[in-house]
Amino acid sequence: MNLIVTGGAGYIGSHAVQQLLKGGHRVVVLDNLFRGHRRPLELLGLGSSPALSFVEGSITDASVVEAAFSKGKVDAVLHFAALAYVGESVDQPLEYVNANITGLARVLEACGRHGVERFVFSSSCSTYGNPPEGMIPVPETCPQDPVSPYGRSKLVGEWIIRDFAAAQARAGKPFGFAFLRYFNVCGCDVSGLLGEDHTPESHLVPILMQVAMGQRSHIDLFGTDYPTPDGTCVRDYVHVEDLISAHILAIEKLRPGDARAYNVGIGRGYSVREIIEAARRVTGKPIPVKEGPRRAGDASMLFNDPRLVKSDLGWNPVHTDIEQVIRSAWNWFSRHPQGYKTA
Ligand code: UDP
């Protein structure tokens, strides 16, 4: 297949490119390198492999999007490009509208012009907000009521894609889409080639790795008074390679006109304290903690009911042990203390 991967130079997108190339697909990456890096693309064969090409620019720029889509026939689009920090979205909500909504519209316009029939959208469990009683683990039927601008931008994205697909269907151009609502994606490519390199970094696992490497003095624990067993937030941590395998299965199963939505999380919740303990065991480092107030926009407890993604797509996550997941991150971070800038 010929695929466009928006955000393919980012953490999750680059892991997708790796698996797609391994599967024999041809990939055009569209990325503005705002938070992504050229280095993972080079490591995956940019410049030497005819299966990988790259268009640098923003998804909000219609001419840039058109440049990526006009490189050849497009069988499917994986749309990863987005801003994705809950905390940042609270302070800069309009940036999230621009990237996650306007950018999505530009990409969908190009899908329309080029007759694309398969589209996988990076959505988020944060579209659920704080699920009501009886809805944890979270099924796809849970009401979506996001509590952050980021979550809202992803939910609006889902609505826009549904509306676009309906309009395409009326015009006799069936458009198939799958929303993959990610839980907490973490870990790195187990071969050690690709990693996670964000500036600024705000995610729990990479920050723990930076504390373990001595680059930060401590981790700030955001909130110890949540209504959870140990008072800290509970999340479902899914390994990036398992997340990507769900995308590949979705692309394979998706038919023009399909409307699908799957939660992608392993179905086990860990508290922030449990993740800190696991990181201490994996790294052998003390990892000092400073307990602090809640972070705006955080839901207290989110973990997945993975039955639908398993039964419909045949998804079978293989990295389900949290220490194994954190070890794959430590493997990369400890060898790349300066991220992709490490020589
Ligand atoms: N967290 C924390 N300290 C940090 C970063 C994150 O206590 O420095 C907590 C955060 O409040 C949340 C969990 O770790 O409960 C996962 O946060 P992350 O930012 O990794 O992912 P999110 O759930 O926001 O997508």
mmCIF file with all atom_site columns, N, CA and C in Angstrom, residues 5-11 28-38 41 54-61 64-65 68 79-84 95 98-100 103 107 199:
data_model
loop_
_atom_site.group_PDB
_atom_site.id
_atom_site.type_symbol
_atom_site.label_atom_id
_atom_site.label_alt_id
_atom_site.label_comp_id
_atom_site.label_asym_id
_atom_site.label_entity_id
_atom_site.label_seq_id
_atom_site.pdbx_PDB_ins_code
_atom_site.Cartn_x
_atom_site.Cartn_y
_atom_site.Cartn_z
_atom_site.occupancy
_atom_site.B_iso_or_equiv
_atom_site.pdbx_formal_charge
_atom_site.auth_seq_id
_atom_site.auth_comp_id
_atom_site.auth_asym_id
_atom_site.auth_atom_id
_atom_site.pdbx_PDB_model_num
ATOM 1   N N  . VAL A 1 5   ? 1.702  9.329  6.142  1.00 0.00 ? 5   VAL A N  1
ATOM 2   C CA . VAL A 1 5   ? 1.751  9.330  7.597  1.00 0.00 ? 5   VAL A CA 1
ATOM 3   C C  . VAL A 1 5   ? 2.035  10.763 8.035  1.00 0.00 ? 5   VAL A C  1
ATOM 4   N N  . THR A 1 6   ? 0.994  11.459 8.485  1.00 0.00 ? 6   THR A N  1
ATOM 5   C CA . THR A 1 6   ? 1.225  12.811 9.009  1.00 0.00 ? 6   THR A CA 1
ATOM 6   C C  . THR A 1 6   ? 1.800  12.655 10.414 1.00 0.00 ? 6   THR A C  1
ATOM 7   N N  . GLY A 1 7   ? 2.734  13.524 10.753 1.00 0.00 ? 7   GLY A N  1
ATOM 8   C CA . GLY A 1 7   ? 3.378  13.382 12.064 1.00 0.00 ? 7   GLY A CA 1
ATOM 9   C C  . GLY A 1 7   ? 4.316  12.194 12.125 1.00 0.00 ? 7   GLY A C  1
ATOM 10  N N  . GLY A 1 8   ? 4.789  11.758 10.974 1.00 0.00 ? 8   GLY A N  1
ATOM 11  C CA . GLY A 1 8   ? 5.612  10.533 10.922 1.00 0.00 ? 8   GLY A CA 1
ATOM 12  C C  . GLY A 1 8   ? 7.017  10.698 11.461 1.00 0.00 ? 8   GLY A C  1
ATOM 13  N N  . ALA A 1 9   ? 7.406  11.956 11.772 1.00 0.00 ? 9   ALA A N  1
ATOM 14  C CA . ALA A 1 9   ? 8.730  12.156 12.363 1.00 0.00 ? 9   ALA A CA 1
ATOM 15  C C  . ALA A 1 9   ? 8.647  12.256 13.886 1.00 0.00 ? 9   ALA A C  1
ATOM 16  N N  . GLY A 1 10  ? 7.444  12.116 14.412 1.00 0.00 ? 10  GLY A N  1
ATOM 17  C CA . GLY A 1 10  ? 7.257  12.191 15.866 1.00 0.00 ? 10  GLY A CA 1
ATOM 18  C C  . GLY A 1 10  ? 7.452  10.830 16.521 1.00 0.00 ? 10  GLY A C  1
ATOM 19  N N  . TYR A 1 11  ? 7.223  10.825 17.805 1.00 0.00 ? 11  TYR A N  1
ATOM 20  C CA . TYR A 1 11  ? 7.437  9.591  18.590 1.00 0.00 ? 11  TYR A CA 1
ATOM 21  C C  . TYR A 1 11  ? 6.564  8.442  18.079 1.00 0.00 ? 11  TYR A C  1
ATOM 22  N N  . VAL A 1 28  ? 4.843  8.098  2.624  1.00 0.00 ? 28  VAL A N  1
ATOM 23  C CA . VAL A 1 28  ? 5.204  9.516  2.530  1.00 0.00 ? 28  VAL A CA 1
ATOM 24  C C  . VAL A 1 28  ? 4.919  10.133 3.897  1.00 0.00 ? 28  VAL A C  1
ATOM 25  N N  . VAL A 1 29  ? 5.962  10.669 4.513  1.00 0.00 ? 29  VAL A N  1
ATOM 26  C CA . VAL A 1 29  ? 5.791  11.328 5.811  1.00 0.00 ? 29  VAL A CA 1
ATOM 27  C C  . VAL A 1 29  ? 5.576  12.824 5.579  1.00 0.00 ? 29  VAL A C  1
ATOM 28  N N  . LEU A 1 30  ? 4.586  13.363 6.271  1.00 0.00 ? 30  LEU A N  1
ATOM 29  C CA . LEU A 1 30  ? 4.340  14.807 6.262  1.00 0.00 ? 30  LEU A CA 1
ATOM 30  C C  . LEU A 1 30  ? 4.485  15.283 7.705  1.00 0.00 ? 30  LEU A C  1
ATOM 31  N N  . ASP A 1 31  ? 5.457  16.163 7.940  1.00 0.00 ? 31  ASP A N  1
ATOM 32  C CA . ASP A 1 31  ? 5.733  16.567 9.328  1.00 0.00 ? 31  ASP A CA 1
ATOM 33  C C  . ASP A 1 31  ? 6.418  17.928 9.292  1.00 0.00 ? 31  ASP A C  1
ATOM 34  N N  . ASN A 1 32  ? 6.062  18.800 10.250 1.00 0.00 ? 32  ASN A N  1
ATOM 35  C CA . ASN A 1 32  ? 6.707  20.128 10.277 1.00 0.00 ? 32  ASN A CA 1
ATOM 36  C C  . ASN A 1 32  ? 7.941  20.163 11.172 1.00 0.00 ? 32  ASN A C  1
ATOM 37  N N  . LEU A 1 33  ? 8.279  19.029 11.771 1.00 0.00 ? 33  LEU A N  1
ATOM 38  C CA . LEU A 1 33  ? 9.455  18.916 12.655 1.00 0.00 ? 33  LEU A CA 1
ATOM 39  C C  . LEU A 1 33  ? 9.370  19.897 13.836 1.00 0.00 ? 33  LEU A C  1
ATOM 40  N N  . PHE A 1 34  ? 8.161  20.273 14.204 1.00 0.00 ? 34  PHE A N  1
ATOM 41  C CA . PHE A 1 34  ? 8.005  21.144 15.372 1.00 0.00 ? 34  PHE A CA 1
ATOM 42  C C  . PHE A 1 34  ? 8.367  20.363 16.631 1.00 0.00 ? 34  PHE A C  1
ATOM 43  N N  . ARG A 1 35  ? 7.803  19.184 16.761 1.00 0.00 ? 35  ARG A N  1
ATOM 44  C CA . ARG A 1 35  ? 8.187  18.309 17.884 1.00 0.00 ? 35  ARG A CA 1
ATOM 45  C C  . ARG A 1 35  ? 8.788  17.007 17.389 1.00 0.00 ? 35  ARG A C  1
ATOM 46  N N  . GLY A 1 36  ? 8.788  16.817 16.083 1.00 0.00 ? 36  GLY A N  1
ATOM 47  C CA . GLY A 1 36  ? 9.388  15.604 15.520 1.00 0.00 ? 36  GLY A CA 1
ATOM 48  C C  . GLY A 1 36  ? 10.833 15.859 15.117 1.00 0.00 ? 36  GLY A C  1
ATOM 49  N N  . HIS A 1 37  ? 11.470 14.832 14.565 1.00 0.00 ? 37  HIS A N  1
ATOM 50  C CA . HIS A 1 37  ? 12.899 14.896 14.237 1.00 0.00 ? 37  HIS A CA 1
ATOM 51  C C  . HIS A 1 37  ? 13.154 14.225 12.893 1.00 0.00 ? 37  HIS A C  1
ATOM 52  N N  . ARG A 1 38  ? 14.122 14.774 12.165 1.00 0.00 ? 38  ARG A N  1
ATOM 53  C CA . ARG A 1 38  ? 14.524 14.136 10.910 1.00 0.00 ? 38  ARG A CA 1
ATOM 54  C C  . ARG A 1 38  ? 15.287 12.825 11.173 1.00 0.00 ? 38  ARG A C  1
ATOM 55  N N  . LEU A 1 41  ? 13.739 9.402  10.776 1.00 0.00 ? 41  LEU A N  1
ATOM 56  C CA . LEU A 1 41  ? 13.458 9.089  9.368  1.00 0.00 ? 41  LEU A CA 1
ATOM 57  C C  . LEU A 1 41  ? 14.736 8.641  8.671  1.00 0.00 ? 41  LEU A C  1
ATOM 58  N N  . PHE A 1 54  ? 9.683  12.175 2.283  1.00 0.00 ? 54  PHE A N  1
ATOM 59  C CA . PHE A 1 54  ? 9.375  13.118 3.350  1.00 0.00 ? 54  PHE A CA 1
ATOM 60  C C  . PHE A 1 54  ? 9.021  14.482 2.777  1.00 0.00 ? 54  PHE A C  1
ATOM 61  N N  . VAL A 1 55  ? 7.908  15.027 3.216  1.00 0.00 ? 55  VAL A N  1
ATOM 62  C CA . VAL A 1 55  ? 7.547  16.412 2.902  1.00 0.00 ? 55  VAL A CA 1
ATOM 63  C C  . VAL A 1 55  ? 7.548  17.170 4.220  1.00 0.00 ? 55  VAL A C  1
ATOM 64  N N  . GLU A 1 56  ? 8.397  18.204 4.286  1.00 0.00 ? 56  GLU A N  1
ATOM 65  C CA . GLU A 1 56  ? 8.484  18.981 5.530  1.00 0.00 ? 56  GLU A CA 1
ATOM 66  C C  . GLU A 1 56  ? 7.556  20.185 5.454  1.00 0.00 ? 56  GLU A C  1
ATOM 67  N N  . GLY A 1 57  ? 6.668  20.303 6.421  1.00 0.00 ? 57  GLY A N  1
ATOM 68  C CA . GLY A 1 57  ? 5.780  21.458 6.463  1.00 0.00 ? 57  GLY A CA 1
ATOM 69  C C  . GLY A 1 57  ? 4.575  21.154 7.329  1.00 0.00 ? 57  GLY A C  1
ATOM 70  N N  . SER A 1 58  ? 3.743  22.172 7.462  1.00 0.00 ? 58  SER A N  1
ATOM 71  C CA . SER A 1 58  ? 2.621  22.078 8.396  1.00 0.00 ? 58  SER A CA 1
ATOM 72  C C  . SER A 1 58  ? 1.362  21.535 7.726  1.00 0.00 ? 58  SER A C  1
ATOM 73  N N  . ILE A 1 59  ? 0.624  20.742 8.481  1.00 0.00 ? 59  ILE A N  1
ATOM 74  C CA . ILE A 1 59  ? -0.676 20.268 7.981  1.00 0.00 ? 59  ILE A CA 1
ATOM 75  C C  . ILE A 1 59  ? -1.680 21.405 7.855  1.00 0.00 ? 59  ILE A C  1
ATOM 76  N N  . THR A 1 60  ? -1.378 22.569 8.435  1.00 0.00 ? 60  THR A N  1
ATOM 77  C CA . THR A 1 60  ? -2.301 23.702 8.297  1.00 0.00 ? 60  THR A CA 1
ATOM 78  C C  . THR A 1 60  ? -2.075 24.455 6.988  1.00 0.00 ? 60  THR A C  1
ATOM 79  N N  . ASP A 1 61  ? -1.050 24.068 6.242  1.00 0.00 ? 61  ASP A N  1
ATOM 80  C CA . ASP A 1 61  ? -0.716 24.738 4.976  1.00 0.00 ? 61  ASP A CA 1
ATOM 81  C C  . ASP A 1 61  ? -1.188 23.850 3.819  1.00 0.00 ? 61  ASP A C  1
ATOM 82  N N  . VAL A 1 64  ? 1.338  22.582 1.263  1.00 0.00 ? 64  VAL A N  1
ATOM 83  C CA . VAL A 1 64  ? 2.241  21.544 1.781  1.00 0.00 ? 64  VAL A CA 1
ATOM 84  C C  . VAL A 1 64  ? 1.512  20.188 1.792  1.00 0.00 ? 64  VAL A C  1
ATOM 85  N N  . VAL A 1 65  ? 0.277  20.208 2.251  1.00 0.00 ? 65  VAL A N  1
ATOM 86  C CA . VAL A 1 65  ? -0.498 18.961 2.304  1.00 0.00 ? 65  VAL A CA 1
ATOM 87  C C  . VAL A 1 65  ? -0.661 18.410 0.884  1.00 0.00 ? 65  VAL A C  1
ATOM 88  N N  . ALA A 1 68  ? 2.366  16.573 -0.386 1.00 0.00 ? 68  ALA A N  1
ATOM 89  C CA . ALA A 1 68  ? 2.503  15.189 0.099  1.00 0.00 ? 68  ALA A CA 1
ATOM 90  C C  . ALA A 1 68  ? 1.539  14.258 -0.631 1.00 0.00 ? 68  ALA A C  1
ATOM 91  N N  . HIS A 1 79  ? -3.248 9.609  10.354 1.00 0.00 ? 79  HIS A N  1
ATOM 92  C CA . HIS A 1 79  ? -3.137 11.018 10.747 1.00 0.00 ? 79  HIS A CA 1
ATOM 93  C C  . HIS A 1 79  ? -2.725 11.139 12.210 1.00 0.00 ? 79  HIS A C  1
ATOM 94  N N  . PHE A 1 80  ? -1.403 11.228 12.407 1.00 0.00 ? 80  PHE A N  1
ATOM 95  C CA . PHE A 1 80  ? -0.859 11.392 13.764 1.00 0.00 ? 80  PHE A CA 1
ATOM 96  C C  . PHE A 1 80  ? -0.599 12.849 14.114 1.00 0.00 ? 80  PHE A C  1
ATOM 97  N N  . ALA A 1 81  ? -0.352 13.688 13.090 1.00 0.00 ? 81  ALA A N  1
ATOM 98  C CA . ALA A 1 81  ? 0.132  15.051 13.365 1.00 0.00 ? 81  ALA A CA 1
ATOM 99  C C  . ALA A 1 81  ? -0.859 15.808 14.245 1.00 0.00 ? 81  ALA A C  1
ATOM 100 N N  . ALA A 1 82  ? -0.374 16.293 15.365 1.00 0.00 ? 82  ALA A N  1
ATOM 101 C CA . ALA A 1 82  ? -1.244 16.987 16.320 1.00 0.00 ? 82  ALA A CA 1
ATOM 102 C C  . ALA A 1 82  ? -0.393 17.552 17.445 1.00 0.00 ? 82  ALA A C  1
ATOM 103 N N  . LEU A 1 83  ? -0.970 18.466 18.192 1.00 0.00 ? 83  LEU A N  1
ATOM 104 C CA . LEU A 1 83  ? -0.400 18.818 19.491 1.00 0.00 ? 83  LEU A CA 1
ATOM 105 C C  . LEU A 1 83  ? -1.069 17.909 20.519 1.00 0.00 ? 83  LEU A C  1
ATOM 106 N N  . ALA A 1 84  ? -0.314 17.451 21.494 1.00 0.00 ? 84  ALA A N  1
ATOM 107 C CA . ALA A 1 84  ? -0.864 16.376 22.327 1.00 0.00 ? 84  ALA A CA 1
ATOM 108 C C  . ALA A 1 84  ? -0.494 16.457 23.807 1.00 0.00 ? 84  ALA A C  1
ATOM 109 N N  . GLU A 1 95  ? -3.909 27.192 20.000 1.00 0.00 ? 95  GLU A N  1
ATOM 110 C CA . GLU A 1 95  ? -2.897 26.429 19.247 1.00 0.00 ? 95  GLU A CA 1
ATOM 111 C C  . GLU A 1 95  ? -3.434 25.031 18.942 1.00 0.00 ? 95  GLU A C  1
ATOM 112 N N  . ASN A 1 98  ? -5.884 25.185 16.106 1.00 0.00 ? 98  ASN A N  1
ATOM 113 C CA . ASN A 1 98  ? -5.190 25.345 14.833 1.00 0.00 ? 98  ASN A CA 1
ATOM 114 C C  . ASN A 1 98  ? -4.609 24.014 14.346 1.00 0.00 ? 98  ASN A C  1
ATOM 115 N N  . ALA A 1 99  ? -3.823 23.366 15.184 1.00 0.00 ? 99  ALA A N  1
ATOM 116 C CA . ALA A 1 99  ? -3.157 22.134 14.747 1.00 0.00 ? 99  ALA A CA 1
ATOM 117 C C  . ALA A 1 99  ? -4.143 20.971 14.623 1.00 0.00 ? 99  ALA A C  1
ATOM 118 N N  . ASN A 1 100 ? -4.990 20.814 15.641 1.00 0.00 ? 100 ASN A N  1
ATOM 119 C CA . ASN A 1 100 ? -5.771 19.574 15.717 1.00 0.00 ? 100 ASN A CA 1
ATOM 120 C C  . ASN A 1 100 ? -7.098 19.649 14.967 1.00 0.00 ? 100 ASN A C  1
ATOM 121 N N  . GLY A 1 103 ? -5.788 21.869 11.013 1.00 0.00 ? 103 GLY A N  1
ATOM 122 C CA . GLY A 1 103 ? -4.861 20.959 10.329 1.00 0.00 ? 103 GLY A CA 1
ATOM 123 C C  . GLY A 1 103 ? -5.585 19.715 9.823  1.00 0.00 ? 103 GLY A C  1
ATOM 124 N N  . VAL A 1 107 ? -6.108 18.233 5.885  1.00 0.00 ? 107 VAL A N  1
ATOM 125 C CA . VAL A 1 107 ? -5.772 16.856 5.490  1.00 0.00 ? 107 VAL A CA 1
ATOM 126 C C  . VAL A 1 107 ? -7.009 16.175 4.883  1.00 0.00 ? 107 VAL A C  1
ATOM 127 N N  . THR A 1 199 ? 10.590 18.012 23.240 1.00 0.00 ? 199 THR A N  1
ATOM 128 C CA . THR A 1 199 ? 10.963 19.244 23.935 1.00 0.00 ? 199 THR A CA 1
ATOM 129 C C  . THR A 1 199 ? 9.797  20.216 23.835 1.00 0.00 ? 199 THR A C  1
#
